[in-house]
CSV table of N, CA and C in Angstrom, one decimal:
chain,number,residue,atom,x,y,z
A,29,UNK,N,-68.7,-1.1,-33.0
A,29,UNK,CA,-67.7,-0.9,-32.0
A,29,UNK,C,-66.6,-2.0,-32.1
A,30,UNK,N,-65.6,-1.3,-32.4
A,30,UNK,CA,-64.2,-2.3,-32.9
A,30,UNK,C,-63.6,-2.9,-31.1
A,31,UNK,N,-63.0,-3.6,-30.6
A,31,UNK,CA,-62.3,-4.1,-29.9
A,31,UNK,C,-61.0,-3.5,-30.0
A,32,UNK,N,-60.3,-2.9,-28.9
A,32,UNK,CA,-59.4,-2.4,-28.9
A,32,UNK,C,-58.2,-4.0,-28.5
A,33,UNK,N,-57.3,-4.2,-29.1
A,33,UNK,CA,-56.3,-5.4,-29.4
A,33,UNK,C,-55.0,-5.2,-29.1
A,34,UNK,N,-54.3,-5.5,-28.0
A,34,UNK,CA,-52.8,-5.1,-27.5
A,34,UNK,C,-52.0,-6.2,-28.0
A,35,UNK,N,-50.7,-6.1,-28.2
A,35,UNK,CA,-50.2,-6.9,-28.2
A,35,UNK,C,-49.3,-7.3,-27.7
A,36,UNK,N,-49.7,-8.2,-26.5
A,36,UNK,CA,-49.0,-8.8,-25.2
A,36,UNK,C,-47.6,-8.8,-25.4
A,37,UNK,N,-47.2,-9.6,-26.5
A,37,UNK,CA,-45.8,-10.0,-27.0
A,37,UNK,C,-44.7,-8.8,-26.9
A,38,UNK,N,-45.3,-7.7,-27.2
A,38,UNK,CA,-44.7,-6.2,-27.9
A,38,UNK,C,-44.4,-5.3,-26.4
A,39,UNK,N,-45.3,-5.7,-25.6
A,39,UNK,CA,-45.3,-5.2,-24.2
A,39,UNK,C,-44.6,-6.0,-23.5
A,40,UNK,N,-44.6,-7.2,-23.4
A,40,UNK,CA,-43.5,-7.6,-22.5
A,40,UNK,C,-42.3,-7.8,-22.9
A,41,UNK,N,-41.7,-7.5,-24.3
A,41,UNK,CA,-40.9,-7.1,-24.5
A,41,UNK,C,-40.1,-6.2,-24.3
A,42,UNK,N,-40.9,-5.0,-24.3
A,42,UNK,CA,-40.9,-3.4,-24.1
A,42,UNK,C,-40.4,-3.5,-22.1
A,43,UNK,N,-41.2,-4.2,-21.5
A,43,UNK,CA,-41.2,-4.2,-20.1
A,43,UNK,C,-39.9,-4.3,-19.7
A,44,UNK,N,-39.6,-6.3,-20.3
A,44,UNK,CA,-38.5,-6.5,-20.1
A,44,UNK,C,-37.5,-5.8,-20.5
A,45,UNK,N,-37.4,-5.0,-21.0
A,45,UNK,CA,-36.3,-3.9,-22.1
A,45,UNK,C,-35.6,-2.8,-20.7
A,46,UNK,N,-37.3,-2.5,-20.8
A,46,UNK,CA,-37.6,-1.2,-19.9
A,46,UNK,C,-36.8,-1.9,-18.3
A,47,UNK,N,-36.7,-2.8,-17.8
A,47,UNK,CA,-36.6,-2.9,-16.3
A,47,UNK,C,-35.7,-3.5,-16.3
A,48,UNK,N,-35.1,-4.4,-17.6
A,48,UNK,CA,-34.0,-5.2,-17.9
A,48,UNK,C,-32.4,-4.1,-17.5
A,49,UNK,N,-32.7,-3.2,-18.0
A,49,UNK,CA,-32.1,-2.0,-18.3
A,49,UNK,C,-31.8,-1.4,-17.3
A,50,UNK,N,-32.9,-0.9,-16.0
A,50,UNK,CA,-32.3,-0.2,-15.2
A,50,UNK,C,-31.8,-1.2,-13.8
A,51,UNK,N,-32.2,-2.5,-13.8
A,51,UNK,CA,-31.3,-3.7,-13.0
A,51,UNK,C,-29.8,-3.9,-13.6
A,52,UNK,N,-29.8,-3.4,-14.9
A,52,UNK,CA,-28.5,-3.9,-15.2
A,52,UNK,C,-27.4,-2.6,-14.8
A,53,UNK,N,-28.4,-1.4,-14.5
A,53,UNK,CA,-27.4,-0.4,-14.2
A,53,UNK,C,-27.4,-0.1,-12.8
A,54,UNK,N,-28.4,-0.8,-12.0
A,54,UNK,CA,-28.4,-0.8,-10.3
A,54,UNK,C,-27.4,-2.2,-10.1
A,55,UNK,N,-27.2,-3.1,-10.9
A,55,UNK,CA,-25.8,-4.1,-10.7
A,55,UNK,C,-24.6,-3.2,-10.7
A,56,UNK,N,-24.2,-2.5,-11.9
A,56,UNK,CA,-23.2,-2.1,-12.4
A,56,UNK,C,-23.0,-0.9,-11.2
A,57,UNK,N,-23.9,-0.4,-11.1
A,57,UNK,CA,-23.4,0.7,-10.0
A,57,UNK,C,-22.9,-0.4,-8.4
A,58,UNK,N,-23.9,-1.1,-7.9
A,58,UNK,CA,-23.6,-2.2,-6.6
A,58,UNK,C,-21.8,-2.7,-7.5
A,59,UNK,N,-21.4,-3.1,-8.2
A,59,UNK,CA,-20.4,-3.5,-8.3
A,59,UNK,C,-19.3,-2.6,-8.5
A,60,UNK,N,-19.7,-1.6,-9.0
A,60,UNK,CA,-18.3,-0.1,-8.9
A,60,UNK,C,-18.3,0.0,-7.5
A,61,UNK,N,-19.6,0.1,-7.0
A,61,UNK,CA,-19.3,0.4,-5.4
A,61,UNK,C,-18.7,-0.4,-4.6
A,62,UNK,N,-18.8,-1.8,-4.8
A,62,UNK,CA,-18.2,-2.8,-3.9
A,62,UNK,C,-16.7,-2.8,-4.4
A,63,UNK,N,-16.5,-2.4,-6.0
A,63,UNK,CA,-14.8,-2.2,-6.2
A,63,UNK,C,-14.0,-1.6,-5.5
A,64,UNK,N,-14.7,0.0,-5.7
A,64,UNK,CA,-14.1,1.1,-5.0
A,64,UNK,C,-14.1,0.5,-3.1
A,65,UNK,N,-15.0,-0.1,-2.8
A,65,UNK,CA,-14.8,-0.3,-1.2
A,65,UNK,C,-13.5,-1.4,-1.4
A,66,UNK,N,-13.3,-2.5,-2.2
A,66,UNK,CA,-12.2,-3.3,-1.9
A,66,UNK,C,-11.2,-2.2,-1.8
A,67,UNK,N,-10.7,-1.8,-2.8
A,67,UNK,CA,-9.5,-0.9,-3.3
A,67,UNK,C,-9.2,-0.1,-2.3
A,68,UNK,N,-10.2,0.5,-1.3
A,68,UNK,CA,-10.2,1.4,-0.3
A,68,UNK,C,-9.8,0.5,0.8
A,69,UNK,N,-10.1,-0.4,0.8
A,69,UNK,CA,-9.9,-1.3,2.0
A,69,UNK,C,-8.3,-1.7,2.1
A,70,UNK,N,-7.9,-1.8,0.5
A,70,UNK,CA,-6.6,-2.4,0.4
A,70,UNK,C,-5.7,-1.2,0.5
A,71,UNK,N,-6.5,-0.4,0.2
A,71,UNK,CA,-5.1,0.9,0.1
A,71,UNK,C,-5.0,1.7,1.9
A,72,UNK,N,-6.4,1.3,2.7
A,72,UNK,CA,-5.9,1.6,4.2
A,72,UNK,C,-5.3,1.0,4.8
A,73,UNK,N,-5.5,-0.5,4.2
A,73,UNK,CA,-4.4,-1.7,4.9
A,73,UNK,C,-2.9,-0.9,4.7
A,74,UNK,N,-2.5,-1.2,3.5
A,74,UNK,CA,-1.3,-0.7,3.2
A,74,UNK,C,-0.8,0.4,4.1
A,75,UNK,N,-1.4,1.8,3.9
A,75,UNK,CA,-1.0,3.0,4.5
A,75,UNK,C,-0.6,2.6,6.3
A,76,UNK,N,-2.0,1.9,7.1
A,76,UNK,CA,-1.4,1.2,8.0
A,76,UNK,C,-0.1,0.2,8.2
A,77,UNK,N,0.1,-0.5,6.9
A,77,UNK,CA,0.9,-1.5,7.2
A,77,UNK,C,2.4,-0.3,7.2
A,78,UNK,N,2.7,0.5,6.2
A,78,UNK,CA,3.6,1.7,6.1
A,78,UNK,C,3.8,2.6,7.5
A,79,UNK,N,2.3,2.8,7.8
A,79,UNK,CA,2.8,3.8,9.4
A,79,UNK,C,3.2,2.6,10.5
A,80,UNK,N,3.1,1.4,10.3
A,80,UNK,CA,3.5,0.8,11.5
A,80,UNK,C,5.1,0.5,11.5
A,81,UNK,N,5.5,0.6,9.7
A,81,UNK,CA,7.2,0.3,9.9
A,81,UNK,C,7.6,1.9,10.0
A,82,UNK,N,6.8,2.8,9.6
A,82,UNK,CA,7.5,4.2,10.4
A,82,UNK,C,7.8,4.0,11.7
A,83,UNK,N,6.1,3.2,12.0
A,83,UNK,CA,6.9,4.0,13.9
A,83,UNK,C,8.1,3.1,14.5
A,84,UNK,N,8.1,1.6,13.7
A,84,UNK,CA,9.1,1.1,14.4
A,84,UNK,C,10.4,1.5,14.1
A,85,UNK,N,10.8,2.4,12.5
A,85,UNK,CA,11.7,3.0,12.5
A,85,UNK,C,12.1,4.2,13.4
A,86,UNK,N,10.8,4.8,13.7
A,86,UNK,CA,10.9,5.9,14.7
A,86,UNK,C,11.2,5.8,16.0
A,87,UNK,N,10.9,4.5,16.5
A,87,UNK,CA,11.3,3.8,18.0
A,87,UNK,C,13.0,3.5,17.7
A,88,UNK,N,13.1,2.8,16.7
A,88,UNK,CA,14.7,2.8,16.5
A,88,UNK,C,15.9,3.7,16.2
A,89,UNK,N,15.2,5.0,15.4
A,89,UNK,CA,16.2,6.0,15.7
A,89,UNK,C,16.3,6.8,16.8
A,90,UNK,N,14.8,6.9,18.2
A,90,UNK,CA,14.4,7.2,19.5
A,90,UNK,C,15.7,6.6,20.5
A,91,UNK,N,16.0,5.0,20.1
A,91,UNK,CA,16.9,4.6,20.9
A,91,UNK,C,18.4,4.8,20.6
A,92,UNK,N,18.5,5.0,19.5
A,92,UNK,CA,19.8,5.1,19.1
A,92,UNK,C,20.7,6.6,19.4
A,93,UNK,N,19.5,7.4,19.2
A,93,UNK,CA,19.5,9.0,19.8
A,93,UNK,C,19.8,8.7,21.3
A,94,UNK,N,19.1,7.9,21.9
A,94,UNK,CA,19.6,7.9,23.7
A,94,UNK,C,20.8,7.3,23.7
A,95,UNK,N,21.1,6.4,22.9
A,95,UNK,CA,22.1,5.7,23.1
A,95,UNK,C,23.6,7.0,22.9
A,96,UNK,N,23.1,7.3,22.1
A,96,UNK,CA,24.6,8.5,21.4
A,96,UNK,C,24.6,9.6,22.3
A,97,UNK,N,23.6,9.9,23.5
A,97,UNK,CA,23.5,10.8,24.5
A,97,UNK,C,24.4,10.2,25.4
A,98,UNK,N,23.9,9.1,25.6
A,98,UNK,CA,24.0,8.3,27.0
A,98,UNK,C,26.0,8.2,26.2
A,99,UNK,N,26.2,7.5,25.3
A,99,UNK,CA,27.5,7.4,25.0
A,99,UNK,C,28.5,9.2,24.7
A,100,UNK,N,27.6,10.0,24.4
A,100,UNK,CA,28.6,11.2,24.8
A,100,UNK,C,28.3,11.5,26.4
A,101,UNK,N,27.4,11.4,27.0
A,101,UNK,CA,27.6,11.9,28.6
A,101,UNK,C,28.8,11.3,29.2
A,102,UNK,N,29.1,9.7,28.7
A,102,UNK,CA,29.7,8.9,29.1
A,102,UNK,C,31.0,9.1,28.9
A,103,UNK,N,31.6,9.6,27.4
A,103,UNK,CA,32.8,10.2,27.1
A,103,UNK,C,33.2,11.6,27.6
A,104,UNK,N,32.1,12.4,27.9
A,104,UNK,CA,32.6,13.9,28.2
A,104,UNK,C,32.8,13.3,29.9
A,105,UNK,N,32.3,12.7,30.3
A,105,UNK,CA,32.6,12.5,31.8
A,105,UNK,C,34.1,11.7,32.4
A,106,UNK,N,34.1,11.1,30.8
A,106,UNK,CA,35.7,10.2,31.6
A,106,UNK,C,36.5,10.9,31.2
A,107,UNK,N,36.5,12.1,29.9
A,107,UNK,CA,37.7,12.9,29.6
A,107,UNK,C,37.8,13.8,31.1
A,108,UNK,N,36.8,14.0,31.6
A,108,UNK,CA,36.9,15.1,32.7
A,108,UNK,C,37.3,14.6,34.0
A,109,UNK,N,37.6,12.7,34.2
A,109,UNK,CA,38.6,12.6,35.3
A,109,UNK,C,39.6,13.1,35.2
């Protein structure tokens, strides 16, 4: 009866290979994902930072519109003393 003989060296090699491998692709994926979340973060900032100079554009052409009301009510009313 022979002794069956592994060779430790060849397996932990193999192991480390084997698990080396799928940590390095559970990093790589954790770090695509944390990319795409910055880039998403920066590109909502932006779009926010964009709709807030709309609206303040949109408040300033809002008043200028009253104003050009208020200034023709004001002219059609003095031509008509």
């Amino acid at each position: 009866m022979k002794i069956q003989r592994y060779d430790l060296f060849k397996i932990i090699k193999n192991d480390f290979i084997l698990y080396t491998q799928m940590h390095l692709i559970l990093l790589f994926i954790i770090i695509l994902s944390a990319s795409f979340i910055i880039i998403t973060v920066y590109e909502t900032r932006l779009l926010i930072s964009q709709e807030e100079e709309l609206l303040i554009q949109k408040k300033k052409k809002n008043d200028d519109w009253r104003n050009l009301i208020i200034e023709k009510n004001a002219l059609s009313n003095h031509s008509t003393i």
